[in-house]
mmCIF file with all atom_site columns, C-alpha atoms in Angstrom:
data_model
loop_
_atom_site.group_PDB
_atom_site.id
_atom_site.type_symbol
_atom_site.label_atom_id
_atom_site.label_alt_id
_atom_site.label_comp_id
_atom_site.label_asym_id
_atom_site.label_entity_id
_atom_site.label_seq_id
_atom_site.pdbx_PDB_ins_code
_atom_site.Cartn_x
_atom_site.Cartn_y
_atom_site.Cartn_z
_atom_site.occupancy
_atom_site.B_iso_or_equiv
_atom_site.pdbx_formal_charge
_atom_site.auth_seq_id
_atom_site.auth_comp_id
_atom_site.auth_asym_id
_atom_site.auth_atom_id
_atom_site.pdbx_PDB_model_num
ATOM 1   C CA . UNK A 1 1   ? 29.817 -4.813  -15.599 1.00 0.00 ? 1238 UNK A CA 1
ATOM 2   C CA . UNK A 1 2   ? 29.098 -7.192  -18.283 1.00 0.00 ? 1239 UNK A CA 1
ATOM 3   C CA . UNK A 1 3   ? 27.433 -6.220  -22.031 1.00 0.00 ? 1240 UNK A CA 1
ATOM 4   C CA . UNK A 1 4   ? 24.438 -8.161  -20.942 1.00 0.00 ? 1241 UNK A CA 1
ATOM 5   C CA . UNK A 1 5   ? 23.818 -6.493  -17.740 1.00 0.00 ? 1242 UNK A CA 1
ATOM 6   C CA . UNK A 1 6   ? 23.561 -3.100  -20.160 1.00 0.00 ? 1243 UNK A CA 1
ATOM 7   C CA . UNK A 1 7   ? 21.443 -4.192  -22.465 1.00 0.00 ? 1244 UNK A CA 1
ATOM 8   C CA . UNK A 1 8   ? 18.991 -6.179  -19.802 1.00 0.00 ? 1245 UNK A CA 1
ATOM 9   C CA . UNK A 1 9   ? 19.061 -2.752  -17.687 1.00 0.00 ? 1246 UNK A CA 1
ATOM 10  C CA . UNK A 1 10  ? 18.300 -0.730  -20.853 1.00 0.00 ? 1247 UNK A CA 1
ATOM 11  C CA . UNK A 1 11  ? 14.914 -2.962  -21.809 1.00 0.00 ? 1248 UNK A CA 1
ATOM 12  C CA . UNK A 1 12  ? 13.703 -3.131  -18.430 1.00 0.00 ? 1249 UNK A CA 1
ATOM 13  C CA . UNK A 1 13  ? 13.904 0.403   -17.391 1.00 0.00 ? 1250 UNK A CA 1
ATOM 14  C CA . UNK A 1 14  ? 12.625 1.440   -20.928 1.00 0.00 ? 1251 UNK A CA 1
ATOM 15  C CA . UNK A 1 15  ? 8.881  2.293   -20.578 1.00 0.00 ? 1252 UNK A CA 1
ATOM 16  C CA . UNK A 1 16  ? 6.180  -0.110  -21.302 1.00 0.00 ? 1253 UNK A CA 1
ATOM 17  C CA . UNK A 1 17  ? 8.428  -2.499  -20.455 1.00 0.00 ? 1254 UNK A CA 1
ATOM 18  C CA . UNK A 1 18  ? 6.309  -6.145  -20.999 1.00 0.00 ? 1255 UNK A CA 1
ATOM 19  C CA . UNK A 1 19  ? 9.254  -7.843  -19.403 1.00 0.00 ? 1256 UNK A CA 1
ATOM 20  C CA . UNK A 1 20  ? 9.222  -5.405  -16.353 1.00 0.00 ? 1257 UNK A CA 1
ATOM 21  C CA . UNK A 1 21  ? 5.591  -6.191  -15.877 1.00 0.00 ? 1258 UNK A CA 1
ATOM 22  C CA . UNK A 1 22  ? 5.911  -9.781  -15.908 1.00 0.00 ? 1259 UNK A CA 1
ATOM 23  C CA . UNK A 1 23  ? 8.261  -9.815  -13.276 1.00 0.00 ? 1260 UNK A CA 1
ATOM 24  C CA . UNK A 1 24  ? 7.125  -7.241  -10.966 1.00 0.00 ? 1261 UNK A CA 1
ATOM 25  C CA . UNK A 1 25  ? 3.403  -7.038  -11.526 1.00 0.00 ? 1262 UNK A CA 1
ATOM 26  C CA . UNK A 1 26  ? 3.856  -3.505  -12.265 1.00 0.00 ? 1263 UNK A CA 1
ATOM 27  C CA . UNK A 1 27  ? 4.765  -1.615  -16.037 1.00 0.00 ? 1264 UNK A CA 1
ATOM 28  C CA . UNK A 1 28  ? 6.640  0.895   -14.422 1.00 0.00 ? 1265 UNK A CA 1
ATOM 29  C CA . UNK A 1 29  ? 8.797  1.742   -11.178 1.00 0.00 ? 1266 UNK A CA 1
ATOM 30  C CA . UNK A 1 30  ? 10.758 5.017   -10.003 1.00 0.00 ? 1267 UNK A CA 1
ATOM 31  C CA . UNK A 1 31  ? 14.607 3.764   -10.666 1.00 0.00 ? 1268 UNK A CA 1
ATOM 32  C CA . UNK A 1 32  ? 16.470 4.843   -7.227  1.00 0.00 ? 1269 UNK A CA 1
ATOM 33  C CA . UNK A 1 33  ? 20.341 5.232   -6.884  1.00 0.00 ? 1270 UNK A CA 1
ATOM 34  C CA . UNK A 1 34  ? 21.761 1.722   -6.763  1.00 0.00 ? 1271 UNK A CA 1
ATOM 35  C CA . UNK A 1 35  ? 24.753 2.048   -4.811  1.00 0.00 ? 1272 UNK A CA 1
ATOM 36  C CA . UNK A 1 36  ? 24.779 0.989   -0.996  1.00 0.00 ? 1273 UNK A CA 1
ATOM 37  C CA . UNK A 1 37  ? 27.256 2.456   1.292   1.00 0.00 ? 1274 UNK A CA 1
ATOM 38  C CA . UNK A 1 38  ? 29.312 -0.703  2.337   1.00 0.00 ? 1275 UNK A CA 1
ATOM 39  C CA . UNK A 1 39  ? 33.096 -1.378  2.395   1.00 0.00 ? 1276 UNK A CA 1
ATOM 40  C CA . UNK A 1 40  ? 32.760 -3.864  -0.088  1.00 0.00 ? 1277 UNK A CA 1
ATOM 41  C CA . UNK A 1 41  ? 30.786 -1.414  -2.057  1.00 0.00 ? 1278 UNK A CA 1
ATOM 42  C CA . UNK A 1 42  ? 27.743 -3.326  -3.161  1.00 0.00 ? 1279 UNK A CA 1
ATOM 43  C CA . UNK A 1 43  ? 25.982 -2.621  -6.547  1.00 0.00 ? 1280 UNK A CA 1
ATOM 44  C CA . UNK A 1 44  ? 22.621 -4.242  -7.385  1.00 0.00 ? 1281 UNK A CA 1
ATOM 45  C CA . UNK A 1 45  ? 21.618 -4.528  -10.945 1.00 0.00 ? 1282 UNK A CA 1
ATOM 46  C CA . UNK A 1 46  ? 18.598 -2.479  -10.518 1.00 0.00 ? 1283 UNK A CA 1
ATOM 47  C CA . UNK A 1 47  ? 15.967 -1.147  -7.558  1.00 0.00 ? 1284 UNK A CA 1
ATOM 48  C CA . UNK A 1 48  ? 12.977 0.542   -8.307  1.00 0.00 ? 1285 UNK A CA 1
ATOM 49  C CA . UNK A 1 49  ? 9.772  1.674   -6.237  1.00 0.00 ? 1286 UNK A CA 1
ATOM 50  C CA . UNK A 1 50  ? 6.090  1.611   -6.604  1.00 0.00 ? 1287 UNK A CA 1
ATOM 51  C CA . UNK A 1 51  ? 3.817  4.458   -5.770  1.00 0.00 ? 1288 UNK A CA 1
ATOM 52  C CA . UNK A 1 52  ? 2.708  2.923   -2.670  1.00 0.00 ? 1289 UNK A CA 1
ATOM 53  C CA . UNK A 1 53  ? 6.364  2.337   -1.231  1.00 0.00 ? 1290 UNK A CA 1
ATOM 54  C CA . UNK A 1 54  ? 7.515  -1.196  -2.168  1.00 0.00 ? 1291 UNK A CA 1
ATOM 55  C CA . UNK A 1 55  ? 10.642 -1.520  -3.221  1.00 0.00 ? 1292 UNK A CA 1
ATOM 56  C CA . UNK A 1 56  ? 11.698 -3.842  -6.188  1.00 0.00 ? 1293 UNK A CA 1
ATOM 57  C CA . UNK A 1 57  ? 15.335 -5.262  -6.529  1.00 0.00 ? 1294 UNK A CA 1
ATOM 58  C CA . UNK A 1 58  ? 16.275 -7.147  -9.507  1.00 0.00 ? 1295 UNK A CA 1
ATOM 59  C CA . UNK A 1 59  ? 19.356 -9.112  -10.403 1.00 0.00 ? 1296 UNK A CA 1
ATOM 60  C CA . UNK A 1 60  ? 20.388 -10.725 -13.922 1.00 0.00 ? 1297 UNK A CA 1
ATOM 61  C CA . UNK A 1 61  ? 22.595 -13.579 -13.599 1.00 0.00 ? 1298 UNK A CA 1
ATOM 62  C CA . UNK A 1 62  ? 23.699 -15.814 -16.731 1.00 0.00 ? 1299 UNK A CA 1
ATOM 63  C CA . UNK A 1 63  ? 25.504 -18.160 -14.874 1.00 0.00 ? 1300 UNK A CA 1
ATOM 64  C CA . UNK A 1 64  ? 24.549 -21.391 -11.987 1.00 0.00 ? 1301 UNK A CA 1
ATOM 65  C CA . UNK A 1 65  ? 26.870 -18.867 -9.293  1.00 0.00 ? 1302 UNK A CA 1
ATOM 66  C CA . UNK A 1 66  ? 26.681 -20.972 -5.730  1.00 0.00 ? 1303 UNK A CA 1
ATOM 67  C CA . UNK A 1 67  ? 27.254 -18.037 -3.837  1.00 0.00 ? 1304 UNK A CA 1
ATOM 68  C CA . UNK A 1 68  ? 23.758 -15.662 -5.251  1.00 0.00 ? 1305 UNK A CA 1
ATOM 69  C CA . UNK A 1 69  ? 21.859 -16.573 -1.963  1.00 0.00 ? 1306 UNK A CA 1
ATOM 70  C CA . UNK A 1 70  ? 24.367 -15.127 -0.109  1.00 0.00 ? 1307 UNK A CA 1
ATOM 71  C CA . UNK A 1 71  ? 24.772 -12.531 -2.278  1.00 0.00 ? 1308 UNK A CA 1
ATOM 72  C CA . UNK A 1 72  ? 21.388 -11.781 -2.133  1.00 0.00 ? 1309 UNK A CA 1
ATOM 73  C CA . UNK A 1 73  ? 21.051 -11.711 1.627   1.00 0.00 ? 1310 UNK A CA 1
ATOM 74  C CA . UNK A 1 74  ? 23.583 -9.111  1.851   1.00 0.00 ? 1311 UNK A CA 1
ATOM 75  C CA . UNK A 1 75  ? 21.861 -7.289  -0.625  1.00 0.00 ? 1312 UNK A CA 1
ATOM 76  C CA . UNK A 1 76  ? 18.552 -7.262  1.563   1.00 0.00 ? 1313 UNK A CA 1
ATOM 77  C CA . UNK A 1 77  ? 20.516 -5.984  4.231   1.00 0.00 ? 1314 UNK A CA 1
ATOM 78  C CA . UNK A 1 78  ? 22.415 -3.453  2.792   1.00 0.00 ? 1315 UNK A CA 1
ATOM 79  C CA . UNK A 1 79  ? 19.304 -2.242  0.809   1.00 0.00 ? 1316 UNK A CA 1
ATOM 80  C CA . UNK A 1 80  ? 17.356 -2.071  4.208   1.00 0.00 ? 1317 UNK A CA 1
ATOM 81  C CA . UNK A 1 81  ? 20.065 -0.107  5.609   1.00 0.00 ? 1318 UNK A CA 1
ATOM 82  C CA . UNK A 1 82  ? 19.603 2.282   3.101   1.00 0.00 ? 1319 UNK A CA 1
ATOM 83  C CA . UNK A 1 83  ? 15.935 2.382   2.552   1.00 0.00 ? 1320 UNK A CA 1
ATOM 84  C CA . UNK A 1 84  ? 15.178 1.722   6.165   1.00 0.00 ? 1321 UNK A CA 1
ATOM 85  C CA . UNK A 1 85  ? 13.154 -1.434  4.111   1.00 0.00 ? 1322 UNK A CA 1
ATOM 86  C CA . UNK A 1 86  ? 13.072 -4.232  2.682   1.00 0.00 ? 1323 UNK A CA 1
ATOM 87  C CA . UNK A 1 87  ? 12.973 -4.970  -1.241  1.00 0.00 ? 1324 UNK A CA 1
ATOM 88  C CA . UNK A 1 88  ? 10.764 -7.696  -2.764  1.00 0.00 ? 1325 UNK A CA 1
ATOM 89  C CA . UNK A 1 89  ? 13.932 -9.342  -4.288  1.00 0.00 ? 1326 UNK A CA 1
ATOM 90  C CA . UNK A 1 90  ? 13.688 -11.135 -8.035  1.00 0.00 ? 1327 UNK A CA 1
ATOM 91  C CA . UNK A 1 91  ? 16.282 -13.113 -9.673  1.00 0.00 ? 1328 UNK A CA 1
ATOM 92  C CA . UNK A 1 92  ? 15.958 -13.309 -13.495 1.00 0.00 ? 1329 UNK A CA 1
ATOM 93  C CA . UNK A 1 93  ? 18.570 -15.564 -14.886 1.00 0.00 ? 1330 UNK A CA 1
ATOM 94  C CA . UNK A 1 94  ? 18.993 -15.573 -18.490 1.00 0.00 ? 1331 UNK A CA 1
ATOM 95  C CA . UNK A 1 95  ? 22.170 -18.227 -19.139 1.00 0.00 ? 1332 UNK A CA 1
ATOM 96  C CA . UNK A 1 96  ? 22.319 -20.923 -21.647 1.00 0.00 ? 1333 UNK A CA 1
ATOM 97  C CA . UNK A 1 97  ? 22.609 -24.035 -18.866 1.00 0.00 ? 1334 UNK A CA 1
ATOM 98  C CA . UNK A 1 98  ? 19.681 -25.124 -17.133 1.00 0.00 ? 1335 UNK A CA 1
ATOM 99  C CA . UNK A 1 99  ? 19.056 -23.049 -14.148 1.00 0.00 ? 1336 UNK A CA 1
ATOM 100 C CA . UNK A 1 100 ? 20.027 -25.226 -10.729 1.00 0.00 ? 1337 UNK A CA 1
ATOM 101 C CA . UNK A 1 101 ? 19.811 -22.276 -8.491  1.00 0.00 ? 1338 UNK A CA 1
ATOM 102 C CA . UNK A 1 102 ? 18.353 -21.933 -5.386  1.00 0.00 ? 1339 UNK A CA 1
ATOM 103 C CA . UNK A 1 103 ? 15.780 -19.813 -4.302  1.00 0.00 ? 1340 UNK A CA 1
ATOM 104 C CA . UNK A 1 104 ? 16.365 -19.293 -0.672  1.00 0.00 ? 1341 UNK A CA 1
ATOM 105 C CA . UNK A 1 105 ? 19.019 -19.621 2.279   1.00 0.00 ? 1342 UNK A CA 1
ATOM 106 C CA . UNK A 1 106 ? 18.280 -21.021 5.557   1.00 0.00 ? 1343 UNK A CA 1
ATOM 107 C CA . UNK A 1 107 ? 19.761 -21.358 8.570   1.00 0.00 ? 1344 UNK A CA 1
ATOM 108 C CA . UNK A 1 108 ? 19.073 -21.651 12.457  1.00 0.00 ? 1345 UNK A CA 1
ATOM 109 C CA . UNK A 1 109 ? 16.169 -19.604 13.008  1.00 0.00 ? 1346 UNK A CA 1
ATOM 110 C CA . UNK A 1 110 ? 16.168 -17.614 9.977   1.00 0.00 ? 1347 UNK A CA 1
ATOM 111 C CA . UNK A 1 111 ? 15.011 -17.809 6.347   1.00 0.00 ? 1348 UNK A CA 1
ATOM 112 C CA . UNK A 1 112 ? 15.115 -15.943 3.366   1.00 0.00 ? 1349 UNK A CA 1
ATOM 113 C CA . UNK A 1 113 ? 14.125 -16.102 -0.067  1.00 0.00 ? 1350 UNK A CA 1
ATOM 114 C CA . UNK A 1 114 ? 13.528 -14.643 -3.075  1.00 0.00 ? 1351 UNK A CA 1
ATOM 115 C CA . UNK A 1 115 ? 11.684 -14.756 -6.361  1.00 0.00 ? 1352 UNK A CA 1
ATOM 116 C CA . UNK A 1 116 ? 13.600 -16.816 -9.344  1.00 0.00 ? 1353 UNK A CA 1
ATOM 117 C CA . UNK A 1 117 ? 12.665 -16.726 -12.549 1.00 0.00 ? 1354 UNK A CA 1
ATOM 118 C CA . UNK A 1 118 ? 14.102 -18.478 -15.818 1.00 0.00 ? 1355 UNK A CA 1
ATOM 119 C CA . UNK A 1 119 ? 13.973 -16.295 -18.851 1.00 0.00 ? 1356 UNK A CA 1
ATOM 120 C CA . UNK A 1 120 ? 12.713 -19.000 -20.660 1.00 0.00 ? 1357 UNK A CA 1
ATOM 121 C CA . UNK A 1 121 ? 9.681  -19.296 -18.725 1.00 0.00 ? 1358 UNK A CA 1
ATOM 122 C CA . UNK A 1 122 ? 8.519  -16.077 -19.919 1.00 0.00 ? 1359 UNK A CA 1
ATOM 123 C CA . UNK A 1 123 ? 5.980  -16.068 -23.011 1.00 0.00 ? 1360 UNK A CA 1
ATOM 124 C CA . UNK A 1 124 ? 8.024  -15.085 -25.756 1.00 0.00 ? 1361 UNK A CA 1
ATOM 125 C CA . UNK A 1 125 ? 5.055  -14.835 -28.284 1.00 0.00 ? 1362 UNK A CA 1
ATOM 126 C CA . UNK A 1 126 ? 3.855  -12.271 -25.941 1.00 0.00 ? 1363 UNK A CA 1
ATOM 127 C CA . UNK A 1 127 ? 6.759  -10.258 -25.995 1.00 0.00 ? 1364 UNK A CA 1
ATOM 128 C CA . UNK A 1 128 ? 7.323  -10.546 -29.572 1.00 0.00 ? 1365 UNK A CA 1
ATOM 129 C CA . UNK A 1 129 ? 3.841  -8.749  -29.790 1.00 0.00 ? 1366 UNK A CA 1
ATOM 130 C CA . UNK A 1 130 ? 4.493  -6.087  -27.425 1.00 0.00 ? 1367 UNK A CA 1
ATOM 131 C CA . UNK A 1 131 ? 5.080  -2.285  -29.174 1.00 0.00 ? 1368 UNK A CA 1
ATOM 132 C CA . UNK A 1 132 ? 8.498  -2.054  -27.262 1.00 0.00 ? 1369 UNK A CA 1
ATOM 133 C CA . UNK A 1 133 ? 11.335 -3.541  -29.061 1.00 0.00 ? 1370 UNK A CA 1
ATOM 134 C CA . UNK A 1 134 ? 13.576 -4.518  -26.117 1.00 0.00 ? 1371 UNK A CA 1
ATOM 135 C CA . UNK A 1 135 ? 10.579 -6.732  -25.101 1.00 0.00 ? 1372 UNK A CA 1
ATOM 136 C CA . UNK A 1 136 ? 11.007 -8.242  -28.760 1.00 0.00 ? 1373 UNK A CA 1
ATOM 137 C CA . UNK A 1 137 ? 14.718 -8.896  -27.581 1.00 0.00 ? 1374 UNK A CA 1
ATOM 138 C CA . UNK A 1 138 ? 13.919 -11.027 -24.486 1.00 0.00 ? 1375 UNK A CA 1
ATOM 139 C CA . UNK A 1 139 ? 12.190 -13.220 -26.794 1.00 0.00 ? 1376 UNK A CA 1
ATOM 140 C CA . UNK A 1 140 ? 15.009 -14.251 -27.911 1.00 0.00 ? 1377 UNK A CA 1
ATOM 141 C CA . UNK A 1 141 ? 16.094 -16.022 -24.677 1.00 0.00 ? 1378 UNK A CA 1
ATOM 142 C CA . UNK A 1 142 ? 13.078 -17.845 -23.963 1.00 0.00 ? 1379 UNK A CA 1
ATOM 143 C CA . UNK A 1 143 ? 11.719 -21.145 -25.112 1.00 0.00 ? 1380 UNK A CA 1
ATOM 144 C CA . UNK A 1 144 ? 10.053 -19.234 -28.419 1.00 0.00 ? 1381 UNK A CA 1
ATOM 145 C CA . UNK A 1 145 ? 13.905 -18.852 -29.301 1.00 0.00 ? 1382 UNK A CA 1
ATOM 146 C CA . UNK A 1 146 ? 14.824 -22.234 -30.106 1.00 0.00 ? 1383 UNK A CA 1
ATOM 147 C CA . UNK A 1 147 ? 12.463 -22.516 -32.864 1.00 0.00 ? 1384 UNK A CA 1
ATOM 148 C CA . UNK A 1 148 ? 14.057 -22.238 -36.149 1.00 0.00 ? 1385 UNK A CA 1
ATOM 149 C CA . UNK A 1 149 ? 11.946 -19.694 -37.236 1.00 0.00 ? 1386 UNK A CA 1
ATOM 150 C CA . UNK A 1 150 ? 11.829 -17.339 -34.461 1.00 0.00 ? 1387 UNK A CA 1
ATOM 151 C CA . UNK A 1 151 ? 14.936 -15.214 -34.800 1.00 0.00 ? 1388 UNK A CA 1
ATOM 152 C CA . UNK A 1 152 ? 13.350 -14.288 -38.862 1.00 0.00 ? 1389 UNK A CA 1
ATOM 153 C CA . UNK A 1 153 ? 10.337 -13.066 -36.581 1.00 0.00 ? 1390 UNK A CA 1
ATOM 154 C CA . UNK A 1 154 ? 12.343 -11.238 -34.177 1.00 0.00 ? 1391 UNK A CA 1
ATOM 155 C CA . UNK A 1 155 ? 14.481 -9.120  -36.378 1.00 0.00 ? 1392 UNK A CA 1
ATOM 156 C CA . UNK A 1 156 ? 11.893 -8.743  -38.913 1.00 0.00 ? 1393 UNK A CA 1
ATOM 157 C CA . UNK A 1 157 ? 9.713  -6.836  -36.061 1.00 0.00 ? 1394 UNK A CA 1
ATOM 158 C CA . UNK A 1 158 ? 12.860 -4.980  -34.690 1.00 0.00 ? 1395 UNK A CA 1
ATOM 159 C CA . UNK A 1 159 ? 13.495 -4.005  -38.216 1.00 0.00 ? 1396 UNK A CA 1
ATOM 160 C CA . UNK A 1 160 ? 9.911  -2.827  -39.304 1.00 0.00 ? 1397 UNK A CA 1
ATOM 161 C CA . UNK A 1 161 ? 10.450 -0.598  -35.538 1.00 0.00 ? 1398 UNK A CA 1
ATOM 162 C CA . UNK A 1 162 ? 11.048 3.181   -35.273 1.00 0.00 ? 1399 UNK A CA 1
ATOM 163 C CA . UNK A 1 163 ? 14.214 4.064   -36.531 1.00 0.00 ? 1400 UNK A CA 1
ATOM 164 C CA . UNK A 1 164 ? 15.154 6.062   -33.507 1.00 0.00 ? 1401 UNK A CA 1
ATOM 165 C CA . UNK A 1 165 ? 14.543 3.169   -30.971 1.00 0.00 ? 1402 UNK A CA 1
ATOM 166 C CA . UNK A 1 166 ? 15.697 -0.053  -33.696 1.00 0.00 ? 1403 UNK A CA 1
ATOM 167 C CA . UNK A 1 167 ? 19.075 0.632   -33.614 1.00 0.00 ? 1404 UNK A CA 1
ATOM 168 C CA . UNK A 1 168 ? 19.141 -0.047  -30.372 1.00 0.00 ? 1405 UNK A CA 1
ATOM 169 C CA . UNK A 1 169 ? 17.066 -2.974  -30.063 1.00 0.00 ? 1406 UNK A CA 1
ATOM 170 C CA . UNK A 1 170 ? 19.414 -4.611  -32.987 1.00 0.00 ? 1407 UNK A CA 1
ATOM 171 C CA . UNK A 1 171 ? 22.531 -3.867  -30.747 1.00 0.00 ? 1408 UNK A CA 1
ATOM 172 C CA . UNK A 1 172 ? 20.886 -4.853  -27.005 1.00 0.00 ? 1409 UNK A CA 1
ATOM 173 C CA . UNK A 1 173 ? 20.193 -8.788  -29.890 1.00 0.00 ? 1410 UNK A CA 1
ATOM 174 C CA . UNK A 1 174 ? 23.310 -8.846  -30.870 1.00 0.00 ? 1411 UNK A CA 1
ATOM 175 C CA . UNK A 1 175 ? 24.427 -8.888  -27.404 1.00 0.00 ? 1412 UNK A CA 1
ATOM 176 C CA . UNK A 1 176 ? 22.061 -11.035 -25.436 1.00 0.00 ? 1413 UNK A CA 1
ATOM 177 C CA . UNK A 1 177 ? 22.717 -13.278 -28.377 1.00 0.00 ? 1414 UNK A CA 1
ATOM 178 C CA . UNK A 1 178 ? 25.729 -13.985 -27.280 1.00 0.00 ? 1415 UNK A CA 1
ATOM 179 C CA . UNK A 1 179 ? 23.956 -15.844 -24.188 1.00 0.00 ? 1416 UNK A CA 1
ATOM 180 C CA . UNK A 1 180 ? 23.084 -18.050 -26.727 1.00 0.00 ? 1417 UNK A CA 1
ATOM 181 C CA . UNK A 1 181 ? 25.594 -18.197 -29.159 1.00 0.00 ? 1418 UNK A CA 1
ATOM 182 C CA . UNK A 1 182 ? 23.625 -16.979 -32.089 1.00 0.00 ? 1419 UNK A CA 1
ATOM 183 C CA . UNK A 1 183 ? 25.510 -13.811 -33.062 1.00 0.00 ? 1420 UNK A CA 1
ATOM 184 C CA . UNK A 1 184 ? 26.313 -14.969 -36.710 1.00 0.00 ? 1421 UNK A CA 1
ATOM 185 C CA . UNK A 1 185 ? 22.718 -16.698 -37.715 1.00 0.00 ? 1422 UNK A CA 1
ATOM 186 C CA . UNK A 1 186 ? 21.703 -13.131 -36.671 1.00 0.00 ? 1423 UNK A CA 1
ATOM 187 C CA . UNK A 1 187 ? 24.629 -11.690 -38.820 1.00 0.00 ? 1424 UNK A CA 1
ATOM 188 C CA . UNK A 1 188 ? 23.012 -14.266 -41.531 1.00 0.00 ? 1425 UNK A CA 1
ATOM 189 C CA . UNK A 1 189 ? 19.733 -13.281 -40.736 1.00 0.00 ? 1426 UNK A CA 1
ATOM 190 C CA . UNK A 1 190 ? 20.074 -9.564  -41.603 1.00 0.00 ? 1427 UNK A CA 1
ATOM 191 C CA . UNK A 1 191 ? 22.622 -10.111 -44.656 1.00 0.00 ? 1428 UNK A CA 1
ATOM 192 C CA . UNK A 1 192 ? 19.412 -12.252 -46.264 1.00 0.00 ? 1429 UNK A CA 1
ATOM 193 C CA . UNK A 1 193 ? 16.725 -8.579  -45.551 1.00 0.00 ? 1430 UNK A CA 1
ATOM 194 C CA . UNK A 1 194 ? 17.038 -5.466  -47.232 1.00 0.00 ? 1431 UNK A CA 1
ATOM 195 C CA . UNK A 1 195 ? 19.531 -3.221  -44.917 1.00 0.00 ? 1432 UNK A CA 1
ATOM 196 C CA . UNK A 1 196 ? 17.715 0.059   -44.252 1.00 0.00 ? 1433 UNK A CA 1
ATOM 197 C CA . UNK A 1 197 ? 19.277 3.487   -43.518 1.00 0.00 ? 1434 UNK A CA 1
ATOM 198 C CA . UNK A 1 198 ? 22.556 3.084   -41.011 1.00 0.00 ? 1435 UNK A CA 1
ATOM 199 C CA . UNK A 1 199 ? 22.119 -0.371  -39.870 1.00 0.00 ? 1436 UNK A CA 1
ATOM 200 C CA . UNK A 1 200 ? 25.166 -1.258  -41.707 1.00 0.00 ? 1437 UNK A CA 1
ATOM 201 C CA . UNK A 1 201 ? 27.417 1.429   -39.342 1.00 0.00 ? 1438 UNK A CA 1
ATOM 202 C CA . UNK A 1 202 ? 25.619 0.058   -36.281 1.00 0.00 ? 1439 UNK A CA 1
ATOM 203 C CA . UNK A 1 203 ? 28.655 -0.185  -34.026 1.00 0.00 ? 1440 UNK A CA 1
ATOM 204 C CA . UNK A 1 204 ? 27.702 -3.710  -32.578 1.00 0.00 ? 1441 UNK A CA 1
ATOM 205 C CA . UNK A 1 205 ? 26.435 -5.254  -35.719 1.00 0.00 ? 1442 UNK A CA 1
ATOM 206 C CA . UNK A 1 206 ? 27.997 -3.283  -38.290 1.00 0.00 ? 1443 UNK A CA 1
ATOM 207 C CA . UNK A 1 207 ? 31.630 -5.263  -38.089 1.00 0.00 ? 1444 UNK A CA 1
ATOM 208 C CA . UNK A 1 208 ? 29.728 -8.753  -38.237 1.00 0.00 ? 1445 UNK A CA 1
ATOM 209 C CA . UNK A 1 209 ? 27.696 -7.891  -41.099 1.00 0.00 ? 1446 UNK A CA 1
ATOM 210 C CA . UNK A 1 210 ? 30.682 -6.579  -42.953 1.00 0.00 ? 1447 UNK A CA 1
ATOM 211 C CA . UNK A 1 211 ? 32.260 -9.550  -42.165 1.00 0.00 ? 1448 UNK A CA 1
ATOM 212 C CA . UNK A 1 212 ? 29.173 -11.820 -42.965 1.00 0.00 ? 1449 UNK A CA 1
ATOM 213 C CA . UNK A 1 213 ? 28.939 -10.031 -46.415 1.00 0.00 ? 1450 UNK A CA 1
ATOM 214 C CA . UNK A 1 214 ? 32.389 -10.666 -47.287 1.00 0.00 ? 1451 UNK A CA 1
ATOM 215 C CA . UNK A 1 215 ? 32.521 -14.280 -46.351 1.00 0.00 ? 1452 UNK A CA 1
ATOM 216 C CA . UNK A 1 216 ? 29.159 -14.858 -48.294 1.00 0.00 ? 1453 UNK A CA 1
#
């Protein structure tokens, strides 16, 4: 499992989640046991249900991968198989390249498809306002992130966070930064703000800062 995957799972499944809602409709959904019994022992990122029964798959991919529709049609079977139903399926991909995925399979008689969203599409203003700091993360990846500015914003609210959830949130950036290669303007970024309490022995971001530090 990659870093990414982590981290994504972590914000989404945290509550409040404003990146949860945006995908699903819904701020929160009962997590349920991933695994699905097949000899090629399928794992889906994450499945989740709503109170009235509908269940929720989602999948984070940061790369164009030609095989995700089938991928995602055995995951609607083996999920059904399981859950004697079938999940609402959502595809959230969060890679650097422009997104040239498709959204569906087809073939003689039958059809499936599924819900596709680009990270960037999501309003990162919004989720730089929300109270939960892994929303403050996403907005990294979305269009909000390329301006110049942004990533001061972003670690500026991560930093002014709890202390008990920011260290965290400063290691789940650090990794999705790596989606787009901005580990060391973040390393720059915090070198230039006063450093409070640990952040320095931050296992993720501790190294790069003592790096940063002694380069600068």
């Amino acid at each position: 499992m990659h870093a990414y995957d982590v981290a994504m799972k972590e914000i989404l499944t945290s509550p409040g989640s404003a990146v949860l809602a945006a995908l699903t409709g819904v701020d929160r959904l009962h997590w349920l046991n991933v695994e699905t019994p097949r000899v090629r022992n399928l794992r889906v990122d994450l499945l989740g249900e709503v109170p009235q029964g509908e269940l929720i798959q989602i999948e984070f991919e940061s790369r164009n991968a030609k095989d995700l529709p089938f991928r995602m049609l055995e995951y609607l079977g083996a999920v059904g198989r399981v859950h004697r139903r079938l999940p609402r399926q959502i595809v959230l991909y969060v890679g650097e390249a422009p997104l040239r995925m498709e959204d569906s399979i087809t073939g003689p008689g039958s059809s499936v498809r599924y819900h596709l969203v680009d990270v960037r599409d999501l309003d990162g203003e919004v989720l730089l306002r929300s109270p939960n700091l892994g929303d403050n993360v996403i907005a990294l990846l979305t269009r909000f992130g390329e301006n110049p500015k942004a990533l001061g914003r972003i670690v500026e609210k991560i930093l002014s966070g709890p202390p008990e959830a920011r260290d965290q949130a400063l290691g789940e950036l650090f990794i999705l930064a790596g989606l787009r290669r901005k580990r060391a303007p973040i390393a720059r970024e915090l070198t230039r703000m006063p450093i409070r309490e640990n952040i320095m022995h931050n296992p993720i971001i501790g190294p790069w800062l003592r790096e940063s530090k002694d380069e600068g």
